[in-house]
Amino acid sequence: MTEAHAFYLVKIAESRWADKLLDGEIFMRPLSDFADIEKRPTASDNSFRGDIREGIVQSFADVRPGTPFFHDVFGSDADAIAGAGFISLQETLVYSMYCLEYSASRGRFVSPSIELQQFGDTAIIVTDPRQFIHRVFEGLYHRTKNEYWAGAKRVTYDVELSLTATYDGFSKLPRYAWQKEFRFAVDLNEGKIDPESWESMTDFARLMFINQGGKVATDANRKPLNLNIGSIRDICASVSTAELLELRLPASLASSPPMVIPALMPPRRPSVRPLKPLVQLKASSSSNSGEA
């Protein structure tokens, strides 16, 4: 059985953004932003943040061309597909942090990946993760007036299009495992879609969405959420990213040992969501996505 490591929550960012976090500013972005980053050539220096499979909810190991549903979705391309899935949840707002793990069996912290330096030059270590999570959820409660869903847990790196599986919005490709992400997720638009997204959908996707009771609403959007939870300097320590990578950590951390944080996943009300097909072709290992 894999050891369940205790951990600190860490946010790695450029110093100017790190200071804003210490003052309590939490900037949540829609999952669609991270899917777009990897596809934009002009953002190649930022592509380590992107994953076109962000928000995947289902994968199918067997896509038979003769099946009417897959024929309607993928058309004549169905016979060239090795694996497929559906992306949704892209309206979900997320805030991501790194889990600095402590191995009790080895008596030391697990060395972080050097790739983390791509995120910025400063690492904010949250020494009391439970208090931090409490403040984030309390801030959401006071910030939003309408119904919403919110959850927080570690991301798993188990997305595989060659298997039939379902995912919960906290799953990514194995190649991103070095990120050891802890994700806050908030959905303010359950069952609704913004007009701009509606315009970008194909007729088939619109038909599926409307037939299931989906609604187009002007108050639905994928805009980022700027949440202020008040200063968190009382539960944080700041080091350079270089110091984090070398595990040169403040002595003050000794008084606040890392802890295992259980998943916070309240039941999610079933709701209608637009789906975007994602396919893996037999002819190559590349993946392509396109809306149904």
PDB file of N, CA and C in Angstrom, residues 171-258:
ATOM      1  N   SER A 171      -8.737  15.066 -11.876  1.00  0.00           N
ATOM      2  CA  SER A 171      -7.883  14.056 -12.505  1.00  0.00           C
ATOM      3  C   SER A 171      -7.110  14.668 -13.664  1.00  0.00           C
ATOM      4  N   LYS A 172      -5.855  14.237 -13.827  1.00  0.00           N
ATOM      5  CA  LYS A 172      -5.021  14.729 -14.912  1.00  0.00           C
ATOM      6  C   LYS A 172      -4.193  13.581 -15.482  1.00  0.00           C
ATOM      7  N   LEU A 173      -3.483  13.887 -16.559  1.00  0.00           N
ATOM      8  CA  LEU A 173      -2.594  12.909 -17.177  1.00  0.00           C
ATOM      9  C   LEU A 173      -1.434  12.550 -16.250  1.00  0.00           C
ATOM     10  N   PRO A 174      -0.935  11.308 -16.315  1.00  0.00           N
ATOM     11  CA  PRO A 174       0.206  10.909 -15.485  1.00  0.00           C
ATOM     12  C   PRO A 174       1.434  11.792 -15.677  1.00  0.00           C
ATOM     13  N   ARG A 175       1.608  12.378 -16.865  1.00  0.00           N
ATOM     14  CA  ARG A 175       2.816  13.179 -17.104  1.00  0.00           C
ATOM     15  C   ARG A 175       2.843  14.468 -16.286  1.00  0.00           C
ATOM     16  N   TYR A 176       1.734  14.812 -15.635  1.00  0.00           N
ATOM     17  CA  TYR A 176       1.709  15.998 -14.778  1.00  0.00           C
ATOM     18  C   TYR A 176       1.878  15.645 -13.296  1.00  0.00           C
ATOM     19  N   ALA A 177       2.202  14.399 -12.989  1.00  0.00           N
ATOM     20  CA  ALA A 177       2.258  13.949 -11.597  1.00  0.00           C
ATOM     21  C   ALA A 177       3.264  14.738 -10.763  1.00  0.00           C
ATOM     22  N   TRP A 178       4.288  15.291 -11.405  1.00  0.00           N
ATOM     23  CA  TRP A 178       5.297  16.070 -10.677  1.00  0.00           C
ATOM     24  C   TRP A 178       4.691  17.313 -10.018  1.00  0.00           C
ATOM     25  N   GLN A 179       3.515  17.743 -10.493  1.00  0.00           N
ATOM     26  CA  GLN A 179       2.881  18.942  -9.939  1.00  0.00           C
ATOM     27  C   GLN A 179       2.297  18.706  -8.551  1.00  0.00           C
ATOM     28  N   LYS A 180       1.961  17.458  -8.198  1.00  0.00           N
ATOM     29  CA  LYS A 180       1.405  17.115  -6.877  1.00  0.00           C
ATOM     30  C   LYS A 180       0.387  18.168  -6.432  1.00  0.00           C
ATOM     31  N   GLU A 181      -0.609  18.332  -7.251  1.00  0.00           N
ATOM     32  CA  GLU A 181      -1.549  19.444  -7.078  1.00  0.00           C
ATOM     33  C   GLU A 181      -2.633  19.166  -6.036  1.00  0.00           C
ATOM     34  N   PHE A 182      -2.897  20.174  -5.220  1.00  0.00           N
ATOM     35  CA  PHE A 182      -4.084  20.217  -4.365  1.00  0.00           C
ATOM     36  C   PHE A 182      -4.983  21.281  -4.971  1.00  0.00           C
ATOM     37  N   ARG A 183      -6.213  20.916  -5.265  1.00  0.00           N
ATOM     38  CA  ARG A 183      -7.093  21.803  -6.034  1.00  0.00           C
ATOM     39  C   ARG A 183      -8.341  22.204  -5.254  1.00  0.00           C
ATOM     40  N   PHE A 184      -8.604  23.505  -5.241  1.00  0.00           N
ATOM     41  CA  PHE A 184      -9.896  24.025  -4.812  1.00  0.00           C
ATOM     42  C   PHE A 184     -10.735  24.192  -6.078  1.00  0.00           C
ATOM     43  N   ALA A 185     -11.991  23.787  -6.039  1.00  0.00           N
ATOM     44  CA  ALA A 185     -12.863  23.904  -7.207  1.00  0.00           C
ATOM     45  C   ALA A 185     -14.212  24.476  -6.795  1.00  0.00           C
ATOM     46  N   VAL A 186     -14.710  25.411  -7.597  1.00  0.00           N
ATOM     47  CA  VAL A 186     -15.993  26.059  -7.322  1.00  0.00           C
ATOM     48  C   VAL A 186     -16.799  26.123  -8.612  1.00  0.00           C
ATOM     49  N   ASP A 187     -18.053  25.728  -8.544  1.00  0.00           N
ATOM     50  CA  ASP A 187     -18.944  25.809  -9.707  1.00  0.00           C
ATOM     51  C   ASP A 187     -20.109  26.723  -9.357  1.00  0.00           C
ATOM     52  N   LEU A 188     -20.163  27.870 -10.013  1.00  0.00           N
ATOM     53  CA  LEU A 188     -21.221  28.851  -9.773  1.00  0.00           C
ATOM     54  C   LEU A 188     -22.337  28.752 -10.807  1.00  0.00           C
ATOM     55  N   ASN A 189     -22.152  27.919 -11.837  1.00  0.00           N
ATOM     56  CA  ASN A 189     -23.072  27.919 -12.982  1.00  0.00           C
ATOM     57  C   ASN A 189     -23.726  26.572 -13.236  1.00  0.00           C
ATOM     58  N   GLU A 190     -24.007  25.795 -12.212  1.00  0.00           N
ATOM     59  CA  GLU A 190     -24.532  24.449 -12.410  1.00  0.00           C
ATOM     60  C   GLU A 190     -25.821  24.471 -13.231  1.00  0.00           C
ATOM     61  N   GLY A 191     -25.803  23.728 -14.337  1.00  0.00           N
ATOM     62  CA  GLY A 191     -26.981  23.624 -15.186  1.00  0.00           C
ATOM     63  C   GLY A 191     -27.191  24.782 -16.137  1.00  0.00           C
ATOM     64  N   LYS A 192     -26.243  25.742 -16.163  1.00  0.00           N
ATOM     65  CA  LYS A 192     -26.379  26.906 -17.042  1.00  0.00           C
ATOM     66  C   LYS A 192     -25.105  27.065 -17.869  1.00  0.00           C
ATOM     67  N   ILE A 193     -25.240  27.754 -18.995  1.00  0.00           N
ATOM     68  CA  ILE A 193     -24.091  28.032 -19.847  1.00  0.00           C
ATOM     69  C   ILE A 193     -24.159  29.482 -20.294  1.00  0.00           C
ATOM     70  N   ASP A 194     -23.003  30.104 -20.439  1.00  0.00           N
ATOM     71  CA  ASP A 194     -22.966  31.502 -20.842  1.00  0.00           C
ATOM     72  C   ASP A 194     -23.186  31.628 -22.346  1.00  0.00           C
ATOM     73  N   PRO A 195     -23.731  32.766 -22.807  1.00  0.00           N
ATOM     74  CA  PRO A 195     -24.033  32.951 -24.231  1.00  0.00           C
ATOM     75  C   PRO A 195     -22.824  32.760 -25.149  1.00  0.00           C
ATOM     76  N   GLU A 196     -21.655  33.201 -24.716  1.00  0.00           N
ATOM     77  CA  GLU A 196     -20.458  33.067 -25.556  1.00  0.00           C
ATOM     78  C   GLU A 196     -20.117  31.600 -25.808  1.00  0.00           C
ATOM     79  N   SER A 197     -20.211  30.783 -24.755  1.00  0.00           N
ATOM     80  CA  SER A 197     -19.940  29.353 -24.919  1.00  0.00           C
ATOM     81  C   SER A 197     -20.991  28.697 -25.806  1.00  0.00           C
ATOM     82  N   TRP A 198     -22.235  29.135 -25.664  1.00  0.00           N
ATOM     83  CA  TRP A 198     -23.315  28.611 -26.492  1.00  0.00           C
ATOM     84  C   TRP A 198     -23.037  28.858 -27.970  1.00  0.00           C
ATOM     85  N   GLU A 199     -22.556  30.048 -28.287  1.00  0.00           N
ATOM     86  CA  GLU A 199     -22.280  30.390 -29.684  1.00  0.00           C
ATOM     87  C   GLU A 199     -21.165  29.531 -30.271  1.00  0.00           C
ATOM     88  N   SER A 200     -20.253  29.070 -29.434  1.00  0.00           N
ATOM     89  CA  SER A 200     -19.118  28.286 -29.930  1.00  0.00           C
ATOM     90  C   SER A 200     -19.444  26.800 -30.073  1.00  0.00           C
ATOM     91  N   MET A 201     -20.612  26.364 -29.604  1.00  0.00           N
ATOM     92  CA  MET A 201     -20.986  24.953 -29.645  1.00  0.00           C
ATOM     93  C   MET A 201     -21.561  24.566 -31.006  1.00  0.00           C
ATOM     94  N   THR A 202     -21.388  23.305 -31.362  1.00  0.00           N
ATOM     95  CA  THR A 202     -21.996  22.794 -32.588  1.00  0.00           C
ATOM     96  C   THR A 202     -23.472  22.488 -32.336  1.00  0.00           C
ATOM     97  N   ASP A 203     -24.206  22.250 -33.410  1.00  0.00           N
ATOM     98  CA  ASP A 203     -25.636  21.959 -33.284  1.00  0.00           C
ATOM     99  C   ASP A 203     -25.886  20.699 -32.457  1.00  0.00           C
ATOM    100  N   PHE A 204     -25.018  19.682 -32.635  1.00  0.00           N
ATOM    101  CA  PHE A 204     -25.205  18.438 -31.893  1.00  0.00           C
ATOM    102  C   PHE A 204     -25.038  18.673 -30.391  1.00  0.00           C
ATOM    103  N   ALA A 205     -24.015  19.437 -30.018  1.00  0.00           N
ATOM    104  CA  ALA A 205     -23.776  19.723 -28.606  1.00  0.00           C
ATOM    105  C   ALA A 205     -24.926  20.528 -28.011  1.00  0.00           C
ATOM    106  N   ARG A 206     -25.440  21.488 -28.778  1.00  0.00           N
ATOM    107  CA  ARG A 206     -26.571  22.282 -28.299  1.00  0.00           C
ATOM    108  C   ARG A 206     -27.800  21.408 -28.074  1.00  0.00           C
ATOM    109  N   LEU A 207     -28.041  20.500 -29.008  1.00  0.00           N
ATOM    110  CA  LEU A 207     -29.202  19.624 -28.902  1.00  0.00           C
ATOM    111  C   LEU A 207     -29.111  18.750 -27.655  1.00  0.00           C
ATOM    112  N   MET A 208     -27.931  18.173 -27.403  1.00  0.00           N
ATOM    113  CA  MET A 208     -27.736  17.353 -26.208  1.00  0.00           C
ATOM    114  C   MET A 208     -27.977  18.171 -24.949  1.00  0.00           C
ATOM    115  N   PHE A 209     -27.451  19.377 -24.933  1.00  0.00           N
ATOM    116  CA  PHE A 209     -27.545  20.244 -23.757  1.00  0.00           C
ATOM    117  C   PHE A 209     -28.997  20.631 -23.468  1.00  0.00           C
ATOM    118  N   ILE A 210     -29.716  21.073 -24.475  1.00  0.00           N
ATOM    119  CA  ILE A 210     -31.097  21.514 -24.299  1.00  0.00           C
ATOM    120  C   ILE A 210     -32.018  20.340 -23.973  1.00  0.00           C
ATOM    121  N   ASN A 211     -31.806  19.197 -24.639  1.00  0.00           N
ATOM    122  CA  ASN A 211     -32.654  18.032 -24.392  1.00  0.00           C
ATOM    123  C   ASN A 211     -32.549  17.527 -22.960  1.00  0.00           C
ATOM    124  N   GLN A 212     -31.432  17.816 -22.304  1.00  0.00           N
ATOM    125  CA  GLN A 212     -31.252  17.403 -20.914  1.00  0.00           C
ATOM    126  C   GLN A 212     -31.684  18.483 -19.924  1.00  0.00           C
ATOM    127  N   GLY A 213     -32.236  19.569 -20.439  1.00  0.00           N
ATOM    128  CA  GLY A 213     -32.735  20.615 -19.546  1.00  0.00           C
ATOM    129  C   GLY A 213     -31.773  21.748 -19.298  1.00  0.00           C
ATOM    130  N   GLY A 214     -30.698  21.839 -20.072  1.00  0.00           N
ATOM    131  CA  GLY A 214     -29.741  22.922 -19.895  1.00  0.00           C
ATOM    132  C   GLY A 214     -30.323  24.271 -20.277  1.00  0.00           C
ATOM    133  N   LYS A 215     -29.760  25.318 -19.704  1.00  0.00           N
ATOM    134  CA  LYS A 215     -30.251  26.670 -19.957  1.00  0.00           C
ATOM    135  C   LYS A 215     -29.104  27.601 -20.334  1.00  0.00           C
ATOM    136  N   VAL A 216     -29.399  28.527 -21.226  1.00  0.00           N
ATOM    137  CA  VAL A 216     -28.456  29.594 -21.551  1.00  0.00           C
ATOM    138  C   VAL A 216     -28.838  30.785 -20.692  1.00  0.00           C
ATOM    139  N   ALA A 217     -27.901  31.304 -19.918  1.00  0.00           N
ATOM    140  CA  ALA A 217     -28.216  32.379 -18.973  1.00  0.00           C
ATOM    141  C   ALA A 217     -27.176  33.486 -19.059  1.00  0.00           C
ATOM    142  N   THR A 218     -27.642  34.720 -19.050  1.00  0.00           N
ATOM    143  CA  THR A 218     -26.728  35.862 -19.137  1.00  0.00           C
ATOM    144  C   THR A 218     -25.893  36.016 -17.880  1.00  0.00           C
ATOM    145  N   ASP A 219     -26.376  35.459 -16.747  1.00  0.00           N
ATOM    146  CA  ASP A 219     -25.604  35.578 -15.508  1.00  0.00           C
ATOM    147  C   ASP A 219     -24.603  34.437 -15.344  1.00  0.00           C
ATOM    148  N   ALA A 220     -24.553  33.528 -16.322  1.00  0.00           N
ATOM    149  CA  ALA A 220     -23.560  32.452 -16.295  1.00  0.00           C
ATOM    150  C   ALA A 220     -22.316  32.916 -17.047  1.00  0.00           C
ATOM    151  N   ASN A 221     -21.151  32.634 -16.497  1.00  0.00           N
ATOM    152  CA  ASN A 221     -19.920  33.038 -17.176  1.00  0.00           C
ATOM    153  C   ASN A 221     -18.749  32.208 -16.684  1.00  0.00           C
ATOM    154  N   ARG A 222     -17.646  32.351 -17.388  1.00  0.00           N
ATOM    155  CA  ARG A 222     -16.418  31.677 -16.987  1.00  0.00           C
ATOM    156  C   ARG A 222     -15.386  32.691 -16.524  1.00  0.00           C
ATOM    157  N   LYS A 223     -15.842  33.811 -16.034  1.00  0.00           N
ATOM    158  CA  LYS A 223     -14.904  34.839 -15.590  1.00  0.00           C
ATOM    159  C   LYS A 223     -14.183  34.390 -14.318  1.00  0.00           C
ATOM    160  N   PRO A 224     -12.926  34.781 -14.153  1.00  0.00           N
ATOM    161  CA  PRO A 224     -12.202  34.459 -12.926  1.00  0.00           C
ATOM    162  C   PRO A 224     -12.884  35.067 -11.703  1.00  0.00           C
ATOM    163  N   LEU A 225     -12.614  34.487 -10.557  1.00  0.00           N
ATOM    164  CA  LEU A 225     -13.156  34.983  -9.291  1.00  0.00           C
ATOM    165  C   LEU A 225     -11.999  35.446  -8.423  1.00  0.00           C
ATOM    166  N   ASN A 226     -12.047  36.694  -8.003  1.00  0.00           N
ATOM    167  CA  ASN A 226     -11.025  37.246  -7.121  1.00  0.00           C
ATOM    168  C   ASN A 226     -11.580  37.240  -5.705  1.00  0.00           C
ATOM    169  N   LEU A 227     -11.072  36.332  -4.888  1.00  0.00           N
ATOM    170  CA  LEU A 227     -11.578  36.128  -3.535  1.00  0.00           C
ATOM    171  C   LEU A 227     -10.573  36.662  -2.527  1.00  0.00           C
ATOM    172  N   ASN A 228     -11.034  37.440  -1.557  1.00  0.00           N
ATOM    173  CA  ASN A 228     -10.133  37.944  -0.520  1.00  0.00           C
ATOM    174  C   ASN A 228     -10.520  37.336   0.819  1.00  0.00           C
ATOM    175  N   ILE A 229      -9.591  36.609   1.430  1.00  0.00           N
ATOM    176  CA  ILE A 229      -9.871  35.911   2.683  1.00  0.00           C
ATOM    177  C   ILE A 229      -9.159  36.558   3.869  1.00  0.00           C
ATOM    178  N   GLY A 230      -8.598  37.742   3.658  1.00  0.00           N
ATOM    179  CA  GLY A 230      -7.866  38.412   4.723  1.00  0.00           C
ATOM    180  C   GLY A 230      -6.434  37.898   4.820  1.00  0.00           C
ATOM    181  N   SER A 231      -5.603  38.629   5.496  1.00  0.00           N
ATOM    182  CA  SER A 231      -4.186  38.274   5.601  1.00  0.00           C
ATOM    183  C   SER A 231      -3.996  36.848   6.121  1.00  0.00           C
ATOM    184  N   ILE A 232      -3.070  36.131   5.498  1.00  0.00           N
ATOM    185  CA  ILE A 232      -2.752  34.771   5.956  1.00  0.00           C
ATOM    186  C   ILE A 232      -1.303  34.686   6.428  1.00  0.00           C
ATOM    187  N   ARG A 233      -0.731  35.834   6.725  1.00  0.00           N
ATOM    188  CA  ARG A 233       0.668  35.847   7.163  1.00  0.00           C
ATOM    189  C   ARG A 233       0.869  35.101   8.476  1.00  0.00           C
ATOM    190  N   ASP A 234      -0.203  34.953   9.253  1.00  0.00           N
ATOM    191  CA  ASP A 234      -0.097  34.252  10.535  1.00  0.00           C
ATOM    192  C   ASP A 234       0.016  32.742  10.377  1.00  0.00           C
ATOM    193  N   ILE A 235      -0.303  32.222   9.196  1.00  0.00           N
ATOM    194  CA  ILE A 235      -0.246  30.768   8.988  1.00  0.00           C
ATOM    195  C   ILE A 235       0.642  30.412   7.792  1.00  0.00           C
ATOM    196  N   CYS A 236       1.560  31.292   7.453  1.00  0.00           N
ATOM    197  CA  CYS A 236       2.411  31.062   6.275  1.00  0.00           C
ATOM    198  C   CYS A 236       3.874  31.378   6.550  1.00  0.00           C
ATOM    199  N   ALA A 237       4.722  30.770   5.761  1.00  0.00           N
ATOM    200  CA  ALA A 237       6.145  31.105   5.730  1.00  0.00           C
ATOM    201  C   ALA A 237       6.530  31.275   4.269  1.00  0.00           C
ATOM    202  N   SER A 238       7.432  32.195   3.999  1.00  0.00           N
ATOM    203  CA  SER A 238       7.828  32.483   2.620  1.00  0.00           C
ATOM    204  C   SER A 238       9.301  32.155   2.416  1.00  0.00           C
ATOM    205  N   VAL A 239       9.591  31.427   1.330  1.00  0.00           N
ATOM    206  CA  VAL A 239      10.970  31.120   0.957  1.00  0.00           C
ATOM    207  C   VAL A 239      11.088  31.285  -0.553  1.00  0.00           C
ATOM    208  N   SER A 240      12.300  31.312  -1.037  1.00  0.00           N
ATOM    209  CA  SER A 240      12.473  31.337  -2.489  1.00  0.00           C
ATOM    210  C   SER A 240      12.191  29.938  -3.036  1.00  0.00           C
ATOM    211  N   THR A 241      11.849  29.868  -4.302  1.00  0.00           N
ATOM    212  CA  THR A 241      11.612  28.562  -4.919  1.00  0.00           C
ATOM    213  C   THR A 241      12.886  27.726  -4.896  1.00  0.00           C
ATOM    214  N   ALA A 242      14.026  28.374  -5.058  1.00  0.00           N
ATOM    215  CA  ALA A 242      15.304  27.657  -5.004  1.00  0.00           C
ATOM    216  C   ALA A 242      15.491  26.992  -3.641  1.00  0.00           C
ATOM    217  N   GLU A 243      15.140  27.710  -2.572  1.00  0.00           N
ATOM    218  CA  GLU A 243      15.251  27.137  -1.224  1.00  0.00           C
ATOM    219  C   GLU A 243      14.288  25.966  -1.048  1.00  0.00           C
ATOM    220  N   LEU A 244      13.089  26.091  -1.607  1.00  0.00           N
ATOM    221  CA  LEU A 244      12.124  24.995  -1.523  1.00  0.00           C
ATOM    222  C   LEU A 244      12.669  23.749  -2.214  1.00  0.00           C
ATOM    223  N   LEU A 245      13.225  23.923  -3.408  1.00  0.00           N
ATOM    224  CA  LEU A 245      13.734  22.784  -4.165  1.00  0.00           C
ATOM    225  C   LEU A 245      14.879  22.090  -3.440  1.00  0.00           C
ATOM    226  N   GLU A 246      15.641  22.864  -2.673  1.00  0.00           N
ATOM    227  CA  GLU A 246      16.757  22.297  -1.912  1.00  0.00           C
ATOM    228  C   GLU A 246      16.335  21.882  -0.509  1.00  0.00           C
ATOM    229  N   LEU A 247      15.042  22.052  -0.204  1.00  0.00           N
ATOM    230  CA  LEU A 247      14.471  21.732   1.110  1.00  0.00           C
ATOM    231  C   LEU A 247      15.167  22.486   2.235  1.00  0.00           C
ATOM    232  N   ARG A 248      15.562  23.713   1.931  1.00  0.00           N
ATOM    233  CA  ARG A 248      16.095  24.603   2.973  1.00  0.00           C
ATOM    234  C   ARG A 248      14.909  25.388   3.527  1.00  0.00           C
ATOM    235  N   LEU A 249      14.245  24.784   4.509  1.00  0.00           N
ATOM    236  CA  LEU A 249      12.980  25.303   5.010  1.00  0.00           C
ATOM    237  C   LEU A 249      13.164  26.037   6.333  1.00  0.00           C
ATOM    238  N   PRO A 250      12.281  26.986   6.645  1.00  0.00           N
ATOM    239  CA  PRO A 250      12.393  27.754   7.888  1.00  0.00           C
ATOM    240  C   PRO A 250      12.298  26.857   9.121  1.00  0.00           C
ATOM    241  N   ALA A 251      13.083  27.164  10.126  1.00  0.00           N
ATOM    242  CA  ALA A 251      13.053  26.391  11.371  1.00  0.00           C
ATOM    243  C   ALA A 251      11.693  26.480  12.047  1.00  0.00           C
ATOM    244  N   SER A 252      10.961  27.555  11.770  1.00  0.00           N
ATOM    245  CA  SER A 252       9.651  27.758  12.398  1.00  0.00           C
ATOM    246  C   SER A 252       8.640  26.681  12.011  1.00  0.00           C
ATOM    247  N   LEU A 253       8.899  25.954  10.926  1.00  0.00           N
ATOM    248  CA  LEU A 253       7.968  24.910  10.508  1.00  0.00           C
ATOM    249  C   LEU A 253       7.910  23.769  11.513  1.00  0.00           C
ATOM    250  N   ALA A 254       8.931  23.644  12.345  1.00  0.00           N
ATOM    251  CA  ALA A 254       8.976  22.548  13.308  1.00  0.00           C
ATOM    252  C   ALA A 254       7.804  22.588  14.282  1.00  0.00           C
ATOM    253  N   SER A 255       7.275  23.785  14.538  1.00  0.00           N
ATOM    254  CA  SER A 255       6.160  23.923  15.484  1.00  0.00           C
ATOM    255  C   SER A 255       4.810  23.624  14.846  1.00  0.00           C
ATOM    256  N   SER A 256       4.787  23.475  13.534  1.00  0.00           N
ATOM    257  CA  SER A 256       3.537  23.188  12.814  1.00  0.00           C
ATOM    258  C   SER A 256       3.789  22.047  11.838  1.00  0.00           C
ATOM    259  N   PRO A 257       3.772  20.808  12.321  1.00  0.00           N
ATOM    260  CA  PRO A 257       4.093  19.677  11.446  1.00  0.00           C
ATOM    261  C   PRO A 257       3.087  19.530  10.307  1.00  0.00           C
ATOM    262  N   PRO A 258       3.524  18.970   9.174  1.00  0.00           N
ATOM    263  CA  PRO A 258       2.605  18.748   8.052  1.00  0.00           C
ATOM    264  C   PRO A 258       1.517  17.758   8.448  1.00  0.00           C
TER     265      PRO A 258
END
